[in-house]
Amino acid sequence: MSVGVFDLFTVGIGPSSSHTVGPMRAAADFVSRIDPIAVARIEVDLYGSLAATGHGHGTLTAVLLGLEGLRPETALPEQVDHRRGAIARGDALSLGGARRIAFAESDIRLSPFTELPRHSNGMRLKAWSDDGSLVDEAVYYSTGGGFITREGEAPETTPDHEAAVPFPFETADELLAHCERAGVGISEVMSRNEQARRPWPDVRAAILHLRDVMDACVRTSIAREGVLPGGLEVRRRAPAWHARLVEQDPDGTDPGLWQEWVNLVALAVNEENATGGRVVTAPTNGAAGIIPAVLHYATHHAVPVIGATRDDVTVRFLLTAAAVGALFKARASISGAEVGCQGEVGSASSMAAAGLAEVLGGSPRQVENAAEIAMEHNLGLTCDPIGGLVQIPCIERNALAATQAVNAARMALWGDGSHHVSLDQVIATMRETGRDMSSKYKETALGGLAVNVVEC
Ligand code: SF4
């Protein structure tokens, strides 16, 4: 079993992969297994982090849209907006698109202080028939990055995940050993694994599609003025920053302004995510701005030695980033509710640093070093979003983590690949730190900035 590129990078809607994308998928999965015509009422219980920050993360709406049969990868943002508005105005729920049933807000119960045994993001769904008998009941867990697990079943996998690959790995040591034995870089190992799942032209096209969605996300965001939804009155900065940057640096390649461009891309993606717009989960929605921002640096400001074209650089960058993301997914967690923000922003920064080091010509050990540096200095990072919204500290944090990733790659490339702390050791430390972290700091909005900053 090996995590693939398209397990880590998926197209979804904001603001949260674990609290929006996962619950929508879970609700859609629940409905897909029952006959909607036989159901008169639905009850939903949200537990732990899903209940604590569900309002701010759009979980309740995501569940309702999932019950209507919408899935995050195919639902259009305008479709989501339309149904969100209609349901808020008291429209009936169109269960699985097959039967309209009444649904009151009290049909979703929140239990923030109850955690189900398997994961802090737990939810229970019940379907009742016209005569009041139970049609079906199921517990789901949203385990980060949009992945879900149904109680009693194995963790969700994709056909990609299950495919036999030539270079299976779960640790950085195993990954580096493959590189050494085959005499290839990390992106090539990942490429050959992906080619065991689908032909190379399809892999390449699908990766470039992800890049196109990232670019479209930035374009949409810089065209939107005003404040972000949710009540915190956070002003969108990306449109004004973009206008100012274009004035100073029309072709976007001024070496003195690379950091401003990286900041801009990260802010734009995360402002769009906070709006509930379409983003690429990379590896989560809260951390979705880091990889596009560093990829922008790689294709506009750096001098890559791998890849003849921007498309080639993009493909190699994202393959390498996914290889590192697979390590975090296999050996620790990419869920803020499980290990704090180190699992989201830390993992994304590490993945981006690796992608950049690879396209700048780093050896596999230098690439591993870049990923290790970026993660090491995010260890212990807590998750404490104000108002449970993916806005403060999330948006600025993406920009900072992106520039940190650039620095981590540069530091690694100035070394020879030998270093004191291995990536595997850092990943193990992240997992243990996350386990020891108080639940106040794991996406519950019960600690840190979330309690020390007064909401207006
Ligand atoms: S603080 Fe980090 S983990 Fe928490 S919601 Fe924001 S980006 Fe996600």
Coordinates of C-alpha atoms and ligand atoms in Angstrom, one line a residue:
M1 CA 0.0 0.0 0.0
S2 CA 1.5 3.3 -1.0
V3 CA 0.1 6.9 -0.9
G4 CA 0.1 8.4 -4.4
V5 CA 0.2 11.9 -5.8
F6 CA -3.6 12.0 -6.3
D7 CA -4.2 10.9 -2.8
L8 CA -2.4 13.9 -1.5
F9 CA -3.6 16.5 -4.0
T10 CA -7.3 16.7 -4.7
V11 CA -9.6 19.4 -5.9
G12 CA -12.1 20.4 -3.3
I13 CA -13.9 23.3 -1.7
G14 CA -12.9 25.5 1.3
P15 CA -12.4 26.2 4.0
S16 CA -11.2 22.9 5.5
S17 CA -10.3 19.4 4.1
S18 CA -11.1 17.7 7.4
H19 CA -14.1 19.8 8.4
T20 CA -15.7 20.6 5.1
V21 CA -14.4 18.1 2.4
G22 CA -14.3 15.0 4.7
P23 CA -17.8 15.5 6.2
M24 CA -19.3 16.2 2.8
R25 CA -17.8 13.0 1.5
A26 CA -19.0 11.1 4.6
A27 CA -22.6 12.4 4.2
A28 CA -22.6 11.6 0.5
D29 CA -21.2 8.1 1.2
F30 CA -23.9 7.5 3.8
V31 CA -26.7 8.5 1.4
S32 CA -25.2 6.5 -1.5
R33 CA -25.7 3.3 0.6
I34 CA -29.4 3.8 1.5
D35 CA -32.5 4.2 -0.5
P36 CA -33.4 7.9 -0.1
I37 CA -37.0 7.3 -1.1
A38 CA -37.4 5.1 2.1
V39 CA -36.1 7.9 4.4
A40 CA -38.3 10.6 6.1
R41 CA -35.8 12.0 8.5
I42 CA -32.0 12.4 9.0
E43 CA -30.2 13.0 12.3
V44 CA -26.5 14.0 12.5
D45 CA -24.2 14.1 15.6
L46 CA -20.9 15.9 15.3
Y47 CA -18.3 15.1 17.9
G48 CA -15.0 16.6 19.1
S49 CA -13.3 19.0 16.8
L50 CA -16.0 18.8 14.2
A51 CA -18.5 20.1 16.7
A52 CA -16.1 22.6 18.3
T53 CA -15.2 24.4 15.1
G54 CA -17.9 23.1 12.8
H55 CA -19.7 26.4 12.5
G56 CA -16.6 28.3 11.5
H57 CA -15.4 25.6 9.2
G58 CA -18.7 25.2 7.3
T59 CA -19.1 21.6 8.5
L60 CA -22.9 21.8 9.0
T61 CA -23.5 23.1 5.5
A62 CA -21.0 20.6 4.1
V63 CA -23.0 17.7 5.7
L64 CA -26.2 19.0 4.3
L65 CA -24.8 19.3 0.8
G66 CA -23.3 15.8 1.1
L67 CA -26.7 14.5 2.1
E68 CA -28.0 16.0 -1.1
G69 CA -25.4 13.9 -3.0
L70 CA -22.9 16.7 -3.8
R71 CA -19.2 15.7 -3.7
P72 CA -16.4 18.2 -3.1
E73 CA -14.4 17.2 -6.2
T74 CA -17.3 17.7 -8.6
A75 CA -19.5 20.3 -6.9
L76 CA -19.2 23.7 -8.5
P77 CA -18.7 26.7 -6.2
E78 CA -21.8 28.4 -7.5
Q79 CA -23.8 25.2 -7.0
V80 CA -22.6 25.1 -3.4
D81 CA -23.4 28.8 -2.9
H82 CA -26.9 28.3 -4.4
R83 CA -27.8 25.3 -2.2
R84 CA -26.2 26.9 0.9
G85 CA -28.4 29.9 0.5
A86 CA -31.5 27.9 -0.2
I87 CA -31.1 25.7 2.8
A88 CA -30.4 28.7 5.0
R89 CA -33.7 30.2 3.8
G90 CA -35.5 27.0 5.0
D91 CA -35.6 25.0 1.8
A92 CA -36.2 21.3 2.2
L93 CA -33.3 18.9 1.9
S94 CA -33.2 17.0 -1.3
L95 CA -31.9 13.7 0.0
G96 CA -29.6 12.1 -2.5
G97 CA -31.4 14.3 -5.1
A98 CA -34.3 11.8 -4.8
R99 CA -36.6 12.8 -2.0
R100 CA -37.3 16.2 -0.4
I101 CA -37.4 16.0 3.4
A102 CA -37.7 18.6 6.1
F103 CA -34.6 19.3 8.0
A104 CA -34.3 21.6 11.1
E105 CA -31.0 22.9 12.5
S106 CA -31.8 20.9 15.6
D107 CA -31.4 17.7 13.5
I108 CA -27.6 18.4 13.8
R109 CA -26.4 18.0 17.4
L110 CA -23.0 19.3 18.4
S111 CA -21.0 17.5 21.2
P112 CA -17.6 19.3 21.3
F113 CA -16.5 17.6 24.5
T114 CA -17.2 14.1 23.4
E115 CA -14.5 12.3 21.4
L116 CA -15.2 9.1 19.6
P117 CA -12.4 6.5 20.2
R118 CA -10.8 6.5 16.7
H119 CA -10.4 10.2 15.9
S120 CA -11.4 13.6 17.2
N121 CA -13.3 14.3 14.0
G122 CA -16.2 11.9 14.5
M123 CA -19.7 12.0 13.2
R124 CA -22.8 9.8 13.4
L125 CA -25.6 9.7 10.9
K126 CA -29.0 8.1 11.3
A127 CA -31.7 7.7 8.8
W128 CA -35.4 7.1 9.9
S129 CA -38.3 5.8 7.8
D130 CA -41.8 7.3 7.6
D131 CA -43.0 4.8 10.3
G132 CA -40.2 5.9 12.6
S133 CA -38.0 2.8 12.3
L134 CA -34.3 3.1 11.8
V135 CA -33.2 2.6 8.2
D136 CA -29.4 2.9 8.8
E137 CA -26.9 4.3 11.2
A138 CA -23.2 4.8 10.7
V139 CA -20.2 6.5 12.3
Y140 CA -17.6 8.2 10.2
Y141 CA -14.2 9.8 10.9
S142 CA -12.7 12.6 8.9
T143 CA -9.0 11.9 9.3
G144 CA -7.5 14.8 7.5
G145 CA -6.8 15.9 3.9
G146 CA -10.4 14.9 3.0
F147 CA -9.9 11.2 3.9
I148 CA -12.8 9.5 5.6
T149 CA -13.2 6.2 7.4
R150 CA -16.5 4.4 8.2
E151 CA -16.6 2.6 11.5
G152 CA -16.2 -1.1 11.0
E153 CA -14.5 -0.7 7.7
A154 CA -10.8 -0.3 6.7
P155 CA -9.6 3.3 6.3
E156 CA -10.7 4.8 3.1
T157 CA -8.3 4.1 0.2
T158 CA -8.4 4.9 -3.4
P159 CA -7.6 2.5 -6.3
D160 CA -4.4 4.5 -6.5
H161 CA -3.6 3.7 -2.9
E162 CA -4.0 0.0 -3.4
A163 CA -2.1 -0.4 -6.7
A164 CA 1.1 -2.4 -6.6
V165 CA 4.0 0.0 -7.3
P166 CA 7.7 -0.7 -8.1
F167 CA 9.0 1.4 -5.3
P168 CA 6.8 1.1 -2.2
F169 CA 7.9 3.2 0.7
E170 CA 6.6 4.5 4.1
T171 CA 9.8 6.0 5.4
A172 CA 12.4 8.5 4.1
D173 CA 15.1 5.8 4.5
E174 CA 13.2 3.4 2.2
L175 CA 12.6 6.3 -0.3
L176 CA 16.3 7.2 -0.3
A177 CA 17.3 3.5 -0.7
H178 CA 15.1 3.3 -3.8
C179 CA 16.8 6.4 -5.2
E180 CA 20.2 5.0 -4.5
R181 CA 19.5 1.5 -6.0
A182 CA 17.8 2.9 -9.1
G183 CA 20.2 5.8 -9.5
V184 CA 17.3 8.3 -9.8
G185 CA 15.9 11.3 -8.0
I186 CA 12.8 11.4 -5.7
S187 CA 10.5 12.7 -8.4
E188 CA 11.5 9.8 -10.7
V189 CA 10.7 7.2 -8.0
M190 CA 7.3 8.8 -7.6
S191 CA 6.8 9.1 -11.4
R192 CA 7.5 5.3 -11.8
N193 CA 5.1 4.5 -9.0
E194 CA 2.4 6.7 -10.6
Q195 CA 3.0 4.9 -14.0
A196 CA 2.1 1.6 -12.3
R197 CA -1.4 3.2 -11.9
R198 CA -2.0 5.0 -15.2
P199 CA -0.1 5.9 -18.4
W200 CA 2.4 8.7 -18.1
P201 CA 0.6 11.1 -20.4
D202 CA -2.4 10.8 -18.0
V203 CA -0.3 11.3 -14.9
R204 CA 1.3 14.4 -16.4
A205 CA -2.0 15.8 -17.6
A206 CA -3.6 15.2 -14.2
I207 CA -0.7 17.0 -12.4
L208 CA -0.9 19.9 -14.8
H209 CA -4.7 20.1 -14.2
L210 CA -4.0 20.5 -10.5
R211 CA -1.6 23.3 -11.3
D212 CA -4.3 24.9 -13.4
V213 CA -6.8 24.7 -10.6
M214 CA -4.2 26.4 -8.3
D215 CA -3.7 29.2 -10.8
A216 CA -7.4 29.6 -11.3
C217 CA -7.8 29.9 -7.5
V218 CA -5.3 32.7 -7.4
R219 CA -6.9 34.5 -10.3
T220 CA -10.4 34.3 -8.8
S221 CA -9.1 35.5 -5.4
I222 CA -7.3 38.6 -6.6
A223 CA -10.5 39.6 -8.4
R224 CA -12.6 39.6 -5.2
E225 CA -12.6 42.7 -3.0
G226 CA -14.0 43.1 0.5
V227 CA -14.0 41.1 3.7
L228 CA -14.0 37.4 4.3
P229 CA -17.2 35.7 5.4
G230 CA -17.7 34.5 9.0
G231 CA -18.0 37.7 11.0
L232 CA -14.3 38.4 11.9
E233 CA -14.3 41.2 9.3
V234 CA -10.9 40.1 8.0
R235 CA -10.1 42.2 4.9
R236 CA -8.9 40.5 1.7
R237 CA -5.4 41.7 1.0
A238 CA -4.6 39.8 -2.1
P239 CA -6.3 42.1 -4.7
A240 CA -4.6 45.3 -3.5
W241 CA -1.2 43.5 -3.1
H242 CA -1.5 42.1 -6.6
A243 CA -2.3 45.5 -8.1
R244 CA 0.7 47.0 -6.3
L245 CA 3.0 44.3 -7.3
V246 CA 2.0 44.3 -11.0
E247 CA 2.7 48.1 -11.0
Q248 CA 6.2 47.6 -9.6
D249 CA 7.0 44.3 -11.4
P250 CA 4.8 43.9 -14.5
D251 CA 6.4 40.6 -15.7
G252 CA 6.6 39.2 -12.2
T253 CA 10.3 38.2 -12.3
D254 CA 12.0 41.0 -10.3
P255 CA 14.5 39.1 -8.0
G256 CA 14.1 41.8 -5.4
L257 CA 10.3 41.0 -5.1
W258 CA 10.2 37.2 -5.0
Q259 CA 9.1 37.2 -1.4
E260 CA 6.2 39.5 -2.1
W261 CA 5.1 37.3 -4.9
V262 CA 5.3 34.2 -2.7
N263 CA 3.3 36.0 0.0
L264 CA 0.7 37.1 -2.5
V265 CA 0.1 33.6 -3.9
A266 CA -0.2 32.1 -0.4
L267 CA -2.6 34.8 0.7
A268 CA -4.7 34.6 -2.4
V269 CA -5.2 30.9 -2.2
N270 CA -6.0 31.0 1.5
E271 CA -8.4 33.9 1.2
E272 CA -10.2 32.0 -1.5
N273 CA -10.2 28.9 0.7
A274 CA -11.7 30.9 3.6
T275 CA -14.5 32.0 1.2
G276 CA -15.4 28.4 0.5
G277 CA -14.0 28.6 -3.0
R278 CA -12.3 25.9 -5.1
V279 CA -8.8 25.0 -4.0
V280 CA -6.4 22.1 -4.4
T281 CA -6.1 20.3 -1.1
A282 CA -2.3 20.3 -0.6
P283 CA -2.2 18.3 1.6
T284 CA -5.1 20.0 3.4
N285 CA -7.2 23.1 2.7
G286 CA -5.9 25.1 5.7
A287 CA -2.4 24.8 4.3
A288 CA -3.4 24.9 0.6
G289 CA -1.5 28.1 -0.2
I290 CA 2.0 26.9 0.6
I291 CA 2.7 24.6 -2.3
P292 CA 1.3 26.9 -5.0
A293 CA 3.3 29.8 -3.5
V294 CA 6.6 27.9 -3.6
L295 CA 5.8 26.4 -7.0
H296 CA 5.3 30.0 -8.2
Y297 CA 8.7 30.8 -6.9
A298 CA 10.2 27.7 -8.6
T299 CA 8.7 28.6 -12.0
H300 CA 9.1 32.4 -11.9
H301 CA 12.1 33.3 -9.7
A302 CA 14.4 30.4 -9.3
V303 CA 16.6 28.8 -12.0
P304 CA 15.5 25.2 -12.1
V305 CA 18.0 22.7 -13.4
I306 CA 15.4 19.9 -13.8
G307 CA 12.7 20.3 -16.5
A308 CA 13.0 22.1 -19.9
T309 CA 9.7 23.9 -19.5
R310 CA 7.6 25.4 -16.8
D311 CA 5.3 22.4 -17.2
D312 CA 8.2 20.0 -16.6
V313 CA 9.3 21.9 -13.6
T314 CA 5.8 21.8 -12.2
V315 CA 5.4 18.1 -12.7
R316 CA 8.8 17.3 -11.0
F317 CA 8.1 19.7 -8.2
L318 CA 4.6 18.2 -7.4
L319 CA 5.8 14.6 -7.7
T320 CA 8.6 15.3 -5.1
A321 CA 6.2 17.2 -2.8
A322 CA 3.8 14.3 -2.9
A323 CA 6.5 11.8 -2.0
V324 CA 7.3 13.7 1.2
G325 CA 3.5 14.2 1.9
A326 CA 3.1 10.4 1.6
L327 CA 5.7 10.0 4.5
F328 CA 3.7 12.3 6.8
K329 CA 0.5 10.5 5.9
A330 CA 1.9 7.1 6.5
R331 CA 3.9 7.7 9.6
A332 CA 2.3 10.7 11.4
S333 CA -0.7 12.7 10.4
I334 CA -1.8 15.6 8.2
S335 CA -4.7 16.4 10.4
G336 CA -4.8 19.6 12.6
A337 CA -7.4 17.9 14.8
E338 CA -5.0 15.0 15.4
V339 CA -1.6 16.7 15.7
G340 CA -2.1 20.4 15.6
C341 CA -1.0 22.8 12.8
Q342 CA 2.4 21.1 12.5
G343 CA 0.5 18.4 10.7
E344 CA -1.0 20.8 8.2
V345 CA 1.3 23.9 7.7
G346 CA 4.4 21.9 8.8
S347 CA 3.7 19.1 6.4
A348 CA 3.0 21.4 3.5
S349 CA 6.1 23.5 4.1
S350 CA 8.2 20.3 4.2
M351 CA 6.6 19.1 1.0
A352 CA 7.2 22.4 -0.8
A353 CA 10.8 22.6 0.4
A354 CA 11.4 19.2 -1.0
G355 CA 9.8 20.1 -4.4
L356 CA 11.9 23.2 -4.7
A357 CA 15.2 21.5 -3.8
E358 CA 14.5 18.8 -6.3
V359 CA 13.9 21.1 -9.3
L360 CA 16.9 23.2 -8.2
G361 CA 19.0 20.1 -8.8
G362 CA 19.3 18.7 -5.2
S363 CA 20.4 15.2 -4.7
P364 CA 17.9 12.9 -3.0
R365 CA 19.7 13.5 0.4
Q366 CA 19.6 17.2 -0.1
V367 CA 15.9 17.0 -0.9
E368 CA 15.3 14.9 2.2
N369 CA 17.4 17.5 4.1
A370 CA 15.2 20.4 2.8
A371 CA 12.0 18.6 3.9
E372 CA 13.6 17.8 7.3
I373 CA 14.6 21.5 7.9
A374 CA 11.2 22.8 7.0
M375 CA 9.4 20.4 9.3
E376 CA 11.9 20.6 12.2
H377 CA 11.2 24.2 12.8
N378 CA 7.4 23.8 12.7
L379 CA 7.4 21.1 15.4
G380 CA 4.9 21.9 18.1
L381 CA 2.9 24.4 16.0
T382 CA -0.6 24.5 17.5
C383 CA -3.9 25.0 15.8
D384 CA -6.0 27.8 17.4
P385 CA -8.1 29.5 14.7
I386 CA -10.0 32.5 16.0
G387 CA -13.8 31.8 15.9
G388 CA -13.0 28.4 14.4
L389 CA -12.6 30.1 11.1
V390 CA -9.7 29.2 8.8
Q391 CA -8.5 32.8 8.7
I392 CA -6.4 33.9 11.7
P393 CA -3.7 32.7 12.0
C394 CA -4.1 30.4 9.0
I395 CA -3.8 32.8 6.1
E396 CA -0.6 34.6 7.1
R397 CA 0.8 31.4 8.4
N398 CA 0.7 29.9 4.9
A399 CA 2.8 32.9 3.6
L400 CA 5.4 32.5 6.3
A401 CA 5.6 28.8 5.9
A402 CA 6.1 29.2 2.1
T403 CA 9.0 31.6 2.5
Q404 CA 10.4 29.2 5.2
A405 CA 10.2 26.4 2.7
V406 CA 12.3 28.5 0.2
N407 CA 14.9 29.1 2.8
A408 CA 14.9 25.4 3.9
A409 CA 15.6 24.4 0.3
R410 CA 18.4 26.9 -0.1
M411 CA 20.0 25.8 3.2
A412 CA 19.9 22.2 2.1
L413 CA 21.4 23.0 -1.3
W414 CA 24.3 24.8 0.3
G415 CA 25.1 21.6 2.2
D416 CA 26.2 18.2 0.8
G417 CA 23.1 16.3 2.0
S418 CA 24.6 15.0 5.2
H419 CA 22.8 16.2 8.3
H420 CA 22.3 15.4 12.0
V421 CA 18.5 15.0 12.2
S422 CA 16.8 12.7 9.7
L423 CA 13.4 13.4 8.1
D424 CA 12.2 10.1 9.7
Q425 CA 13.2 11.3 13.1
V426 CA 11.4 14.6 12.6
I427 CA 8.3 12.8 11.4
A428 CA 8.3 10.5 14.5
T429 CA 8.8 13.6 16.7
M430 CA 5.9 15.4 15.1
R431 CA 3.7 12.3 15.7
E432 CA 4.6 12.1 19.4
T433 CA 4.4 15.9 19.9
G434 CA 0.9 15.8 18.4
R435 CA -0.1 12.9 20.7
D436 CA 1.1 14.9 23.8
M437 CA -0.4 18.2 22.7
S438 CA -3.5 19.3 24.7
S439 CA -6.7 19.0 22.7
K440 CA -7.2 22.7 23.3
Y441 CA -4.6 23.2 20.5
K442 CA -5.9 20.7 18.0
E443 CA -8.6 22.5 16.0
T444 CA -11.1 23.0 18.8
A445 CA -10.7 26.9 19.1
L446 CA -10.5 26.4 22.9
G447 CA -6.9 27.6 23.3
G448 CA -4.3 30.0 22.1
L449 CA -5.3 32.9 19.9
A450 CA -8.8 31.6 19.7
V451 CA -9.4 32.5 23.4
N452 CA -6.9 35.4 23.8
V453 CA -8.2 37.5 20.9
V454 CA -11.7 38.9 21.5
E455 CA -14.0 38.4 18.5
C456 CA -15.9 41.5 17.5
Ligands
SF4_1 S1 -4.2 26.9 12.5 FE1 -3.3 25.5 11.0 S2 -4.3 23.5 11.4 FE2 -5.5 25.1 12.4 S3 -7.1 25.6 10.9 FE3 -5.5 27.0 10.6 S4 -4.1 26.1 9.0 FE4 -5.5 24.5 9.8

